[in-house]
mmCIF file of C-alpha atoms in Angstrom:
data_model
loop_
_atom_site.group_PDB
_atom_site.id
_atom_site.type_symbol
_atom_site.label_atom_id
_atom_site.label_comp_id
_atom_site.label_asym_id
_atom_site.label_seq_id
_atom_site.Cartn_x
_atom_site.Cartn_y
_atom_site.Cartn_z
ATOM 1 C CA MET A 1199 145.818 140.996 112.120
ATOM 2 C CA PRO A 1200 144.785 137.228 112.774
ATOM 3 C CA LYS A 1201 145.314 135.201 109.776
ATOM 4 C CA PRO A 1202 142.164 133.727 108.724
ATOM 5 C CA LYS A 1203 140.520 129.878 110.371
ATOM 6 C CA LYS A 1204 142.231 127.007 107.625
ATOM 7 C CA ARG A 1205 140.209 124.338 106.993
ATOM 8 C CA SER A 1206 140.840 120.912 108.482
ATOM 9 C CA ASN A 1207 141.902 118.656 106.096
ATOM 10 C CA ARG A 1208 139.437 116.261 106.859
ATOM 11 C CA ALA A 1209 136.182 118.616 106.314
ATOM 12 C CA ALA A 1210 139.091 118.555 103.415
ATOM 13 C CA GLY A 1211 138.784 115.499 102.830
ATOM 14 C CA THR A 1212 135.212 114.432 103.133
ATOM 15 C CA GLU A 1213 134.192 117.327 100.413
ATOM 16 C CA VAL A 1214 136.623 115.785 97.986
ATOM 17 C CA ASP A 1215 134.210 112.070 98.977
ATOM 18 C CA GLU A 1216 131.367 113.366 99.309
ATOM 19 C CA TYR A 1217 131.819 115.034 95.337
ATOM 20 C CA ALA A 1218 133.548 112.010 94.211
ATOM 21 C CA ALA A 1219 130.747 109.526 94.969
ATOM 22 C CA GLN A 1220 128.033 111.936 93.023
ATOM 23 C CA GLU A 1221 130.316 111.741 90.444
ATOM 24 C CA ASP A 1222 130.291 107.605 90.470
ATOM 25 C CA PHE A 1223 126.690 107.659 91.320
ATOM 26 C CA GLU A 1224 125.886 109.724 87.899
ATOM 27 C CA TYR A 1225 128.171 107.661 86.279
ATOM 28 C CA LYS A 1226 126.149 104.952 86.990
ATOM 29 C CA LEU A 1227 123.041 106.677 85.747
ATOM 30 C CA ARG A 1228 123.947 107.016 82.949
ATOM 31 C CA GLY A 1229 124.909 103.922 82.023
ATOM 32 C CA LEU A 1230 121.139 103.006 82.987
ATOM 33 C CA ILE A 1231 120.185 105.017 81.392
ATOM 34 C CA ASP A 1232 121.841 103.820 78.024
ATOM 35 C CA LEU A 1233 120.757 99.764 78.991
ATOM 36 C CA THR A 1234 116.891 101.359 79.007
ATOM 37 C CA MET A 1235 117.223 101.261 74.875
ATOM 38 C CA ASP A 1236 118.674 97.235 75.365
ATOM 39 C CA LYS A 1237 116.669 94.562 73.366
ATOM 40 C CA SER A 1238 116.819 92.095 76.802
ATOM 41 C CA ALA A 1239 113.424 92.811 78.456
ATOM 42 C CA LYS A 1240 115.333 91.420 81.399
ATOM 43 C CA THR A 1241 117.883 94.345 81.954
ATOM 44 C CA ARG A 1242 116.243 97.262 80.513
ATOM 45 C CA GLN A 1243 113.698 96.568 83.727
ATOM 46 C CA ALA A 1244 116.959 95.831 85.850
ATOM 47 C CA ALA A 1245 117.885 99.348 84.075
ATOM 48 C CA LEU A 1246 114.333 101.279 85.374
ATOM 49 C CA GLU A 1247 114.542 99.984 89.257
ATOM 50 C CA GLY A 1248 118.048 101.625 89.356
ATOM 51 C CA LEU A 1249 117.190 104.263 88.226
ATOM 52 C CA LYS A 1250 113.715 104.478 90.315
ATOM 53 C CA THR A 1251 115.697 103.299 92.858
ATOM 54 C CA GLY A 1252 118.422 106.614 92.118
ATOM 55 C CA LEU A 1253 115.559 109.653 91.842
ATOM 56 C CA SER A 1254 113.971 108.564 94.836
ATOM 57 C CA SER A 1255 116.036 108.590 96.239
ATOM 58 C CA LYS A 1256 118.314 111.334 96.023
ATOM 59 C CA LEU A 1257 117.689 115.508 94.504
ATOM 60 C CA LEU A 1258 119.503 114.866 91.077
ATOM 61 C CA TYR A 1259 117.691 117.841 88.889
ATOM 62 C CA ASP A 1260 120.632 119.455 87.960
ATOM 63 C CA PHE A 1261 121.770 115.980 85.751
ATOM 64 C CA ILE A 1262 117.489 115.245 84.857
ATOM 65 C CA MET A 1263 117.586 118.585 83.322
ATOM 66 C CA GLU A 1264 120.294 117.612 80.630
ATOM 67 C CA ARG A 1265 118.723 114.259 80.208
ATOM 68 C CA ARG A 1266 115.031 114.534 80.528
ATOM 69 C CA MET A 1267 114.293 114.040 76.541
ATOM 70 C CA THR A 1268 116.117 110.949 76.638
ATOM 71 C CA LEU A 1269 114.986 110.207 79.660
ATOM 72 C CA THR A 1270 111.358 110.685 78.347
ATOM 73 C CA ASP A 1271 111.249 109.044 75.502
ATOM 74 C CA SER A 1272 113.012 105.772 76.857
ATOM 75 C CA ILE A 1273 109.751 104.738 79.362
ATOM 76 C CA GLU A 1274 107.597 105.634 76.291
ATOM 77 C CA ARG A 1275 109.551 103.347 74.888
ATOM 78 C CA CYS A 1276 109.488 101.150 77.783
ATOM 79 C CA LEU A 1277 105.945 101.721 78.650
ATOM 80 C CA LYS A 1278 104.743 100.880 74.363
ATOM 81 C CA LYS A 1279 107.561 97.617 74.081
ATOM 82 C CA GLY A 1280 107.483 95.858 77.307
ATOM 83 C CA LYS A 1281 105.665 93.755 79.617
ATOM 84 C CA SER A 1282 103.693 94.477 82.511
ATOM 85 C CA GLU A 1283 106.478 94.728 85.262
ATOM 86 C CA GLU A 1284 108.415 96.752 82.694
ATOM 87 C CA GLN A 1285 105.990 98.980 82.362
ATOM 88 C CA GLN A 1286 104.719 98.815 85.931
ATOM 89 C CA VAL A 1287 108.222 100.591 86.168
ATOM 90 C CA ALA A 1288 108.486 102.461 83.868
ATOM 91 C CA ALA A 1289 104.800 104.715 84.721
ATOM 92 C CA ALA A 1290 106.399 104.979 88.397
ATOM 93 C CA LEU A 1291 109.463 106.440 86.959
ATOM 94 C CA ALA A 1292 107.220 108.897 84.585
ATOM 95 C CA CYS A 1293 106.130 109.847 87.563
ATOM 96 C CA LEU A 1294 110.000 110.215 89.307
ATOM 97 C CA LEU A 1295 111.131 112.519 86.500
ATOM 98 C CA CYS A 1296 108.195 114.996 87.007
ATOM 99 C CA CYS A 1297 108.365 115.222 90.931
ATOM 100 C CA GLN A 1298 112.700 115.594 90.186
ATOM 101 C CA LEU A 1299 111.091 118.663 88.214
ATOM 102 C CA GLY A 1300 108.589 120.075 90.583
ATOM 103 C CA SER A 1301 105.991 121.784 88.673
ATOM 104 C CA GLY A 1302 106.874 124.103 85.315
ATOM 105 C CA ILE A 1303 107.047 123.374 81.190
ATOM 106 C CA GLU A 1304 109.626 120.687 81.897
ATOM 107 C CA SER A 1305 107.761 118.299 83.886
ATOM 108 C CA GLU A 1306 104.554 119.451 81.144
ATOM 109 C CA GLU A 1307 105.956 118.442 78.740
ATOM 110 C CA VAL A 1308 106.944 114.780 79.993
ATOM 111 C CA PHE A 1309 103.615 114.390 81.033
ATOM 112 C CA ARG A 1310 101.975 115.678 77.176
ATOM 113 C CA THR A 1311 104.603 113.156 75.799
ATOM 114 C CA ILE A 1312 103.924 110.307 78.435
ATOM 115 C CA ALA A 1313 99.830 110.652 79.249
ATOM 116 C CA PRO A 1314 98.956 109.637 76.610
ATOM 117 C CA VAL A 1315 100.713 105.655 76.053
ATOM 118 C CA LEU A 1316 99.475 105.270 80.009
ATOM 119 C CA LYS A 1317 95.762 106.136 79.074
ATOM 120 C CA SER A 1318 96.038 103.997 76.548
ATOM 121 C CA ILE A 1319 97.475 101.036 79.269
ATOM 122 C CA VAL A 1320 94.683 101.807 81.652
ATOM 123 C CA CYS A 1321 92.270 101.307 79.164
ATOM 124 C CA ASP A 1322 93.535 98.107 77.184
ATOM 125 C CA ARG A 1323 91.871 95.377 78.452
ATOM 126 C CA SER A 1324 94.140 92.755 77.193
ATOM 127 C CA ALA A 1325 96.886 94.358 79.413
ATOM 128 C CA SER A 1326 97.490 92.940 82.830
ATOM 129 C CA THR A 1327 95.681 94.534 86.007
ATOM 130 C CA GLN A 1328 98.759 95.386 87.798
ATOM 131 C CA ALA A 1329 100.315 97.364 84.909
ATOM 132 C CA ARG A 1330 96.463 99.411 84.738
ATOM 133 C CA GLN A 1331 96.860 99.867 88.541
ATOM 134 C CA ALA A 1332 100.105 100.694 88.061
ATOM 135 C CA CYS A 1333 99.168 103.286 85.108
ATOM 136 C CA ALA A 1334 97.037 104.307 86.598
ATOM 137 C CA THR A 1335 98.016 105.487 89.482
ATOM 138 C CA TYR A 1336 101.112 107.487 88.129
ATOM 139 C CA LEU A 1337 99.028 108.622 85.426
ATOM 140 C CA GLY A 1338 97.005 110.855 88.015
ATOM 141 C CA LEU A 1339 99.966 111.624 90.412
ATOM 142 C CA CYS A 1340 101.695 113.123 87.035
ATOM 143 C CA CYS A 1341 99.073 115.038 86.037
ATOM 144 C CA PHE A 1342 97.905 116.425 89.632
ATOM 145 C CA VAL A 1343 101.986 117.718 89.377
ATOM 146 C CA ALA A 1344 103.018 118.138 86.367
ATOM 147 C CA THR A 1345 99.755 120.064 84.155
ATOM 148 C CA ASP A 1346 98.559 123.291 84.525
ATOM 149 C CA ASP A 1347 95.741 122.744 82.094
ATOM 150 C CA ILE A 1348 92.894 122.747 83.196
ATOM 151 C CA GLU A 1349 91.321 120.209 79.789
ATOM 152 C CA ASP A 1350 93.856 117.811 80.720
ATOM 153 C CA LEU A 1351 92.912 117.413 84.665
ATOM 154 C CA TYR A 1352 89.461 116.758 83.774
ATOM 155 C CA THR A 1353 90.299 114.601 80.885
ATOM 156 C CA THR A 1354 92.397 111.830 83.157
ATOM 157 C CA MET A 1355 89.607 112.749 85.913
ATOM 158 C CA GLU A 1356 86.871 111.164 82.837
ATOM 159 C CA CYS A 1357 89.720 108.440 82.581
ATOM 160 C CA MET A 1358 89.168 107.634 85.676
ATOM 161 C CA GLU A 1359 86.058 107.870 86.398
ATOM 162 C CA ASN A 1360 84.916 105.532 83.815
ATOM 163 C CA LEU A 1361 87.273 102.658 84.879
ATOM 164 C CA PHE A 1362 86.047 103.268 88.609
ATOM 165 C CA THR A 1363 82.305 103.838 88.190
ATOM 166 C CA LYS A 1364 81.743 100.126 86.964
ATOM 167 C CA GLN A 1365 82.001 99.081 89.996
ATOM 168 C CA TYR A 1366 78.429 101.207 90.638
ATOM 169 C CA HIS A 1367 76.268 98.461 87.670
ATOM 170 C CA SER A 1368 78.446 95.547 89.577
ATOM 171 C CA GLU A 1369 75.477 93.703 90.995
ATOM 172 C CA SER A 1370 77.967 92.056 94.094
ATOM 173 C CA GLY A 1371 79.344 94.880 94.339
ATOM 174 C CA ALA A 1372 82.772 93.151 93.172
ATOM 175 C CA ASP A 1373 84.141 92.386 90.382
ATOM 176 C CA ASN A 1374 88.045 90.555 89.271
ATOM 177 C CA CYS A 1375 88.770 94.141 88.833
ATOM 178 C CA SER A 1376 88.472 95.525 91.996
ATOM 179 C CA ALA A 1377 92.187 96.341 92.237
ATOM 180 C CA LEU A 1378 92.437 98.202 89.454
ATOM 181 C CA HIS A 1379 89.123 100.514 90.010
ATOM 182 C CA ILE A 1380 91.088 100.878 93.659
ATOM 183 C CA GLN A 1381 93.938 102.840 92.310
ATOM 184 C CA ALA A 1382 91.650 104.446 89.728
ATOM 185 C CA LEU A 1383 88.990 106.144 92.634
ATOM 186 C CA GLN A 1384 92.088 107.336 95.110
ATOM 187 C CA SER A 1385 93.165 108.569 91.686
ATOM 188 C CA TRP A 1386 90.555 110.834 90.107
ATOM 189 C CA ALA A 1387 89.559 111.716 94.242
ATOM 190 C CA LEU A 1388 93.558 113.188 94.301
ATOM 191 C CA LEU A 1389 92.738 115.068 91.422
ATOM 192 C CA LEU A 1390 89.266 116.473 93.098
ATOM 193 C CA THR A 1391 91.485 117.693 95.419
ATOM 194 C CA ILE A 1392 92.904 120.497 93.170
ATOM 195 C CA CYS A 1393 89.993 121.381 91.769
ATOM 196 C CA HIS A 1394 88.170 125.021 91.266
ATOM 197 C CA ASN A 1395 84.672 124.922 93.812
ATOM 198 C CA SER A 1396 82.307 124.547 90.731
ATOM 199 C CA GLU A 1397 83.812 121.503 89.607
ATOM 200 C CA VAL A 1398 83.618 119.777 92.671
ATOM 201 C CA LYS A 1399 80.393 120.841 93.490
ATOM 202 C CA LYS A 1400 79.266 119.128 90.127
ATOM 203 C CA LYS A 1401 81.341 116.379 90.922
ATOM 204 C CA LEU A 1402 80.129 115.617 94.770
ATOM 205 C CA ASP A 1403 76.494 116.100 93.209
ATOM 206 C CA ILE A 1404 77.290 112.809 90.465
ATOM 207 C CA HIS A 1405 78.921 110.850 92.878
ATOM 208 C CA LEU A 1406 77.632 111.464 96.667
ATOM 209 C CA PRO A 1407 74.421 109.560 96.082
ATOM 210 C CA LYS A 1408 76.269 106.709 94.391
ATOM 211 C CA LEU A 1409 79.549 106.201 96.166
ATOM 212 C CA PRO A 1410 77.695 104.995 99.341
ATOM 213 C CA ARG A 1411 77.279 101.388 97.135
ATOM 214 C CA LEU A 1412 80.247 100.404 97.064
ATOM 215 C CA LEU A 1413 80.085 100.442 100.598
ATOM 216 C CA SER A 1414 79.018 96.793 100.187
ATOM 217 C CA CYS A 1415 81.462 95.262 97.595
ATOM 218 C CA GLY A 1416 82.913 92.259 98.337
ATOM 219 C CA ASP A 1417 86.849 93.621 98.633
ATOM 220 C CA VAL A 1418 87.359 95.748 101.978
ATOM 221 C CA ASN A 1419 90.225 97.398 100.748
ATOM 222 C CA MET A 1420 86.971 98.365 98.080
ATOM 223 C CA ARG A 1421 84.812 99.404 100.702
ATOM 224 C CA ILE A 1422 87.843 100.975 102.793
ATOM 225 C CA ALA A 1423 88.776 103.332 99.470
ATOM 226 C CA ALA A 1424 84.752 103.853 99.509
ATOM 227 C CA GLY A 1425 84.821 104.775 102.502
ATOM 228 C CA GLU A 1426 87.877 107.128 102.884
ATOM 229 C CA THR A 1427 87.341 108.868 99.564
ATOM 230 C CA LEU A 1428 83.200 110.158 100.854
ATOM 231 C CA ALA A 1429 85.320 111.264 103.961
ATOM 232 C CA LEU A 1430 86.872 113.351 101.313
ATOM 233 C CA LEU A 1431 84.299 114.309 99.989
ATOM 234 C CA PHE A 1432 82.175 115.388 102.816
ATOM 235 C CA GLU A 1433 85.444 117.262 103.472
ATOM 236 C CA LEU A 1434 85.502 118.847 99.942
ATOM 237 C CA ALA A 1435 81.936 119.437 100.350
ATOM 238 C CA ARG A 1436 82.095 121.014 103.956
ATOM 239 C CA GLU A 1437 84.582 123.444 102.659
ATOM 240 C CA ALA A 1438 83.234 125.014 99.480
ATOM 241 C CA ASP A 1439 79.526 124.830 101.841
ATOM 242 C CA ALA A 1440 79.357 125.721 105.199
ATOM 243 C CA ASP A 1441 75.909 125.033 104.984
ATOM 244 C CA PHE A 1442 76.260 121.930 103.054
ATOM 245 C CA TYR A 1443 73.782 119.045 103.489
ATOM 246 C CA PHE A 1444 73.274 115.681 102.293
ATOM 247 C CA GLU A 1445 70.188 114.272 102.265
ATOM 248 C CA ASP A 1446 70.682 110.171 102.830
ATOM 249 C CA LEU A 1447 72.922 111.571 105.302
ATOM 250 C CA GLU A 1448 70.864 108.832 108.128
ATOM 251 C CA PRO A 1449 71.400 105.416 105.770
ATOM 252 C CA LEU A 1450 74.569 106.242 105.267
ATOM 253 C CA THR A 1451 75.306 106.922 108.643
ATOM 254 C CA GLN A 1452 73.837 103.914 110.070
ATOM 255 C CA THR A 1453 75.810 101.929 106.823
ATOM 256 C CA LEU A 1454 79.122 103.387 108.538
ATOM 257 C CA LYS A 1455 78.037 102.136 112.123
ATOM 258 C CA SER A 1456 77.440 98.913 110.234
ATOM 259 C CA LEU A 1457 81.184 98.096 109.240
ATOM 260 C CA ALA A 1458 82.822 99.689 112.042
ATOM 261 C CA THR A 1459 81.218 96.876 114.608
ATOM 262 C CA ASP A 1460 81.460 94.681 111.936
ATOM 263 C CA CYS A 1461 81.928 91.215 113.301
ATOM 264 C CA ASN A 1462 80.887 88.632 110.142
ATOM 265 C CA LYS A 1463 82.369 85.502 110.420
ATOM 266 C CA HIS A 1464 82.696 85.383 106.878
ATOM 267 C CA ARG A 1465 84.772 87.661 106.922
ATOM 268 C CA ALA A 1466 88.670 87.605 107.703
ATOM 269 C CA LYS A 1467 89.937 88.743 111.065
ATOM 270 C CA ILE A 1468 92.759 91.494 110.132
ATOM 271 C CA ASP A 1469 90.143 92.346 107.540
ATOM 272 C CA ARG A 1470 87.873 93.522 109.469
ATOM 273 C CA ARG A 1471 90.450 94.477 112.465
ATOM 274 C CA LYS A 1472 91.679 96.935 109.194
ATOM 275 C CA GLN A 1473 88.451 98.080 108.541
ATOM 276 C CA ARG A 1474 86.797 98.605 111.385
ATOM 277 C CA SER A 1475 89.783 100.551 111.938
ATOM 278 C CA VAL A 1476 89.481 102.524 109.050
ATOM 279 C CA PHE A 1477 85.787 103.354 109.304
ATOM 280 C CA ARG A 1478 85.501 104.957 113.282
ATOM 281 C CA ASP A 1479 87.783 107.355 111.707
ATOM 282 C CA VAL A 1480 85.741 107.836 108.404
ATOM 283 C CA LEU A 1481 81.879 108.141 110.887
ATOM 284 C CA LYS A 1482 83.279 110.697 112.875
ATOM 285 C CA ALA A 1483 84.202 112.752 109.522
ATOM 286 C CA ILE A 1484 80.776 111.925 107.932
ATOM 287 C CA GLU A 1485 78.846 113.246 111.505
ATOM 288 C CA GLU A 1486 81.183 115.348 112.971
ATOM 289 C CA GLY A 1487 83.760 116.845 110.634
ATOM 290 C CA ASP A 1488 86.260 115.000 112.449
ATOM 291 C CA PHE A 1489 90.027 114.057 111.659
ATOM 292 C CA GLN A 1490 92.281 112.241 113.567
ATOM 293 C CA PRO A 1491 95.690 113.788 113.227
ATOM 294 C CA GLU A 1492 99.431 112.683 113.433
ATOM 295 C CA THR A 1493 102.574 114.101 113.101
ATOM 296 C CA ILE A 1494 105.576 112.826 110.529
ATOM 297 C CA ARG A 1495 108.821 113.161 111.504
ATOM 298 C CA PHE A 1496 111.246 114.279 108.906
ATOM 299 C CA GLY A 1497 115.031 115.328 109.961
ATOM 300 C CA ARG A 1498 114.870 118.534 112.507
ATOM 301 C CA GLU A 1499 112.031 119.299 111.056
ATOM 302 C CA ARG A 1500 107.867 117.914 111.728
ATOM 303 C CA MET A 1501 104.730 117.966 109.682
ATOM 304 C CA HIS A 1502 101.178 117.354 111.139
ATOM 305 C CA ILE A 1503 98.349 115.733 108.837
ATOM 306 C CA ASP A 1504 94.911 117.519 109.829
ATOM 307 C CA SER A 1505 92.955 115.862 106.729
ATOM 308 C CA TRP A 1506 91.385 113.713 104.627
ATOM 309 C CA VAL A 1507 93.310 116.052 101.752
ATOM 310 C CA LYS A 1508 96.813 115.673 103.067
ATOM 311 C CA ARG A 1509 96.369 112.601 104.302
ATOM 312 C CA LEU A 1510 95.606 111.274 100.194
ATOM 313 C CA THR A 1511 98.593 113.675 99.547
ATOM 314 C CA TYR A 1512 100.801 112.546 101.657
ATOM 315 C CA GLY A 1513 100.267 109.143 101.164
ATOM 316 C CA THR A 1514 100.254 108.898 97.795
ATOM 317 C CA PHE A 1515 103.889 110.522 97.256
ATOM 318 C CA LYS A 1516 104.566 107.910 99.517
ATOM 319 C CA GLU A 1517 104.480 105.329 98.116
ATOM 320 C CA LEU A 1518 105.946 107.602 95.609
ATOM 321 C CA PHE A 1519 109.310 107.559 97.244
ATOM 322 C CA GLY A 1520 109.531 104.836 100.082
ATOM 323 C CA SER A 1521 111.891 104.975 101.603
ATOM 324 C CA GLY A 1522 113.304 108.078 100.410
ATOM 325 C CA MET A 1523 110.187 110.228 101.219
ATOM 326 C CA GLN A 1524 111.851 111.925 104.092
ATOM 327 C CA TYR A 1525 114.867 113.104 101.944
ATOM 328 C CA HIS A 1526 112.564 114.799 99.637
ATOM 329 C CA LEU A 1527 110.502 116.040 101.538
ATOM 330 C CA LEU A 1528 113.681 117.751 103.704
ATOM 331 C CA THR A 1529 115.016 118.634 100.151
ATOM 332 C CA ASN A 1530 112.798 118.812 97.349
ATOM 333 C CA VAL A 1531 111.749 122.501 96.743
ATOM 334 C CA PHE A 1532 108.574 121.414 95.457
ATOM 335 C CA LEU A 1533 107.642 118.767 97.497
ATOM 336 C CA ARG A 1534 107.923 121.306 100.224
ATOM 337 C CA SER A 1535 105.641 123.448 98.012
ATOM 338 C CA ILE A 1536 102.247 120.985 98.027
ATOM 339 C CA PHE A 1537 102.718 120.521 101.669
ATOM 340 C CA GLU A 1538 103.469 124.468 102.786
ATOM 341 C CA LEU A 1539 106.732 123.923 104.448
ATOM 342 C CA GLY A 1540 108.579 126.462 103.441
ATOM 343 C CA PRO A 1541 112.223 126.851 101.634
ATOM 344 C CA PRO A 1542 114.505 124.061 102.546
ATOM 345 C CA MET A 1543 116.031 124.571 105.726
ATOM 346 C CA LEU A 1544 120.526 123.991 105.418
ATOM 347 C CA LEU A 1545 121.497 120.153 106.169
ATOM 348 C CA ASP A 1546 124.537 118.898 107.352
ATOM 349 C CA THR A 1547 125.771 116.048 106.168
ATOM 350 C CA ALA A 1548 124.938 114.185 109.411
ATOM 351 C CA THR A 1549 121.959 115.002 108.938
ATOM 352 C CA ILE A 1550 120.865 113.521 105.994
ATOM 353 C CA LYS A 1551 123.590 110.312 107.627
ATOM 354 C CA ALA A 1552 121.294 110.105 110.730
ATOM 355 C CA MET A 1553 118.464 109.581 108.894
ATOM 356 C CA LYS A 1554 119.303 106.368 106.951
ATOM 357 C CA VAL A 1555 119.504 103.569 109.669
ATOM 358 C CA SER A 1556 121.142 101.136 108.792
ATOM 359 C CA ARG A 1557 120.946 97.218 108.193
ATOM 360 C CA GLU A 1558 122.156 96.231 112.328
ATOM 361 C CA GLU A 1559 119.759 99.653 114.036
ATOM 362 C CA ARG A 1560 116.531 98.449 111.687
ATOM 363 C CA HIS A 1561 116.793 94.173 112.806
ATOM 364 C CA LEU A 1562 117.238 95.436 116.124
ATOM 365 C CA ASN A 1563 114.116 98.218 116.303
ATOM 366 C CA ASN A 1564 111.961 95.513 114.257
ATOM 367 C CA SER A 1565 113.066 93.126 117.206
ATOM 368 C CA ALA A 1566 112.276 95.643 119.776
ATOM 369 C CA ALA A 1567 108.416 96.596 118.462
ATOM 370 C CA PHE A 1568 107.430 92.297 117.415
ATOM 371 C CA LYS A 1569 108.221 91.844 121.709
ATOM 372 C CA ALA A 1570 106.128 95.243 122.584
ATOM 373 C CA ARG A 1571 103.179 94.547 120.180
ATOM 374 C CA THR A 1572 103.083 90.448 121.364
ATOM 375 C CA LYS A 1573 102.921 91.793 125.220
ATOM 376 C CA ALA A 1574 100.454 93.894 124.253
ATOM 377 C CA ARG A 1575 98.705 90.618 121.985
ATOM 378 C CA SER A 1576 98.520 88.028 124.977
ATOM 379 C CA LYS A 1577 97.061 91.374 127.364
ATOM 380 C CA LEU A 1578 94.788 92.214 125.464
ATOM 381 C CA ARG A 1579 93.801 88.475 123.418
ATOM 382 C CA ASP A 1580 91.056 87.937 126.873
ATOM 383 C CA LYS A 1581 89.906 91.340 127.403
ATOM 384 C CA ARG A 1582 89.173 90.959 122.466
ATOM 385 C CA VAL A 1583 89.845 94.342 122.260
ATOM 386 C CA ASP A 1584 90.686 96.198 118.313
ATOM 387 C CA VAL A 1585 93.894 97.877 118.196
ATOM 388 C CA GLY A 1586 93.557 100.145 115.202
ATOM 389 C CA GLU A 1587 96.603 99.925 112.628
ATOM 390 C CA PHE A 1588 99.118 102.997 113.190
ATOM 391 C CA LEU A 1589 99.613 104.556 109.095
#
C-alpha cells in the first residue's frame, strides 16, 4: 500500500507564516479599536484611518462579528464628538463595517444606530461641507447595503432629495454647496435602483421634468452628475415601461448635444474635454438607449459593466474600497451577489499576491503609460481631437 504523501516543509512553513501574519494583523486592529476611544482627536483619527485600511483590504467577517457592537459604538462616538476629518473617516468606516457583515440583521443593527447620526450631520449647516458630503455618500451606501425596511429606504431618499432639489431653485444652477448636492444626487440615484417599479415611476414623474435644469449649472461636476443621473433614469424608465415616452425629449437632446460639443472658452479646457466625453455617452443613452460597456478584470475573472445602474453601483463601491476593490470582488460573498458573480472561486495565495503590484512595478507602469500618453498627445495636438477619458 503506497504511503500518503507528506506536505513539504516549505508548504507547512508558509501556512504557519500566514497564520502568524493574520494573528499579528488582528492584534493591531484590536489596538486600533481601543485607540478610537482616546481623548486625542489626532489619535482617534489615525486609529480610524488604520481600521478603514484594514477593512477595505481584507475580509474579516469573524473578527468583526465578535466586535461589531464595540466598533459601532466607537464609530457613533467619533461621528458625534469629532470634527470634519474624523467624521469623514468614521462615516466611511461605518459603511465598510456594513459591507463586511453583508445584508442581514447585524448590518441592519449598525445602520439603525449610525443612520440618525449621519442624517444629523448631513442636515447640519454648521458642519463642514466635506463632512456633510461624506455622510451623504455613506448614508446612501449604508442604506443600500444594510436595510430591508422600505420606510428606512424612503426616508433616506427623502433626506437626499431635500438637499439636491435646492439646485432646482437656484438662479444660476450653482451655489457653494454644489459638491454636497452632487453626493446627495448620486446617493439618491443609487437607492432608486433598488426601489419597486411603482416608486420609480413616481420619482420619474417628479424629477425628470426638473433635472435638466441642472445641466446649466456653473459647476462642471454637477452638470456631469445631472447628465449621468438622467441617463440612469431613462434606463430605469424603459425597463419599467417599454412604451416610455418623455414629452420634452427634443429640447433635452438639444441641450445634451450642446454640452457634448461645448467649445465655450470661458470654461477650463480640461472641464470641456471631460464634459464632452461624458455627454456623448449620455446623449446616446437618452436618444438610442445605448450604453458603452467596459470590462473589469480581477484575478482570473472579469465583470462586464453593461448598464448605467451597474456603472453607478460599481463606481460607488470602488470609491469606498479603493485599492481593495479587486480583493473584495474576489472574496466578498455579499459584493459578489450584488454583481451576480456567483460564489467566490477557490484562490491560492499566489493569485492574491499577484494582484498586489509592487511599488517598482507601479512606477514602471506609470512611466510607460506617461510616455504612451505623451506620444499620443503629440500626434493629436495639431488635429485638435478630443481624447475621451478612460474610467
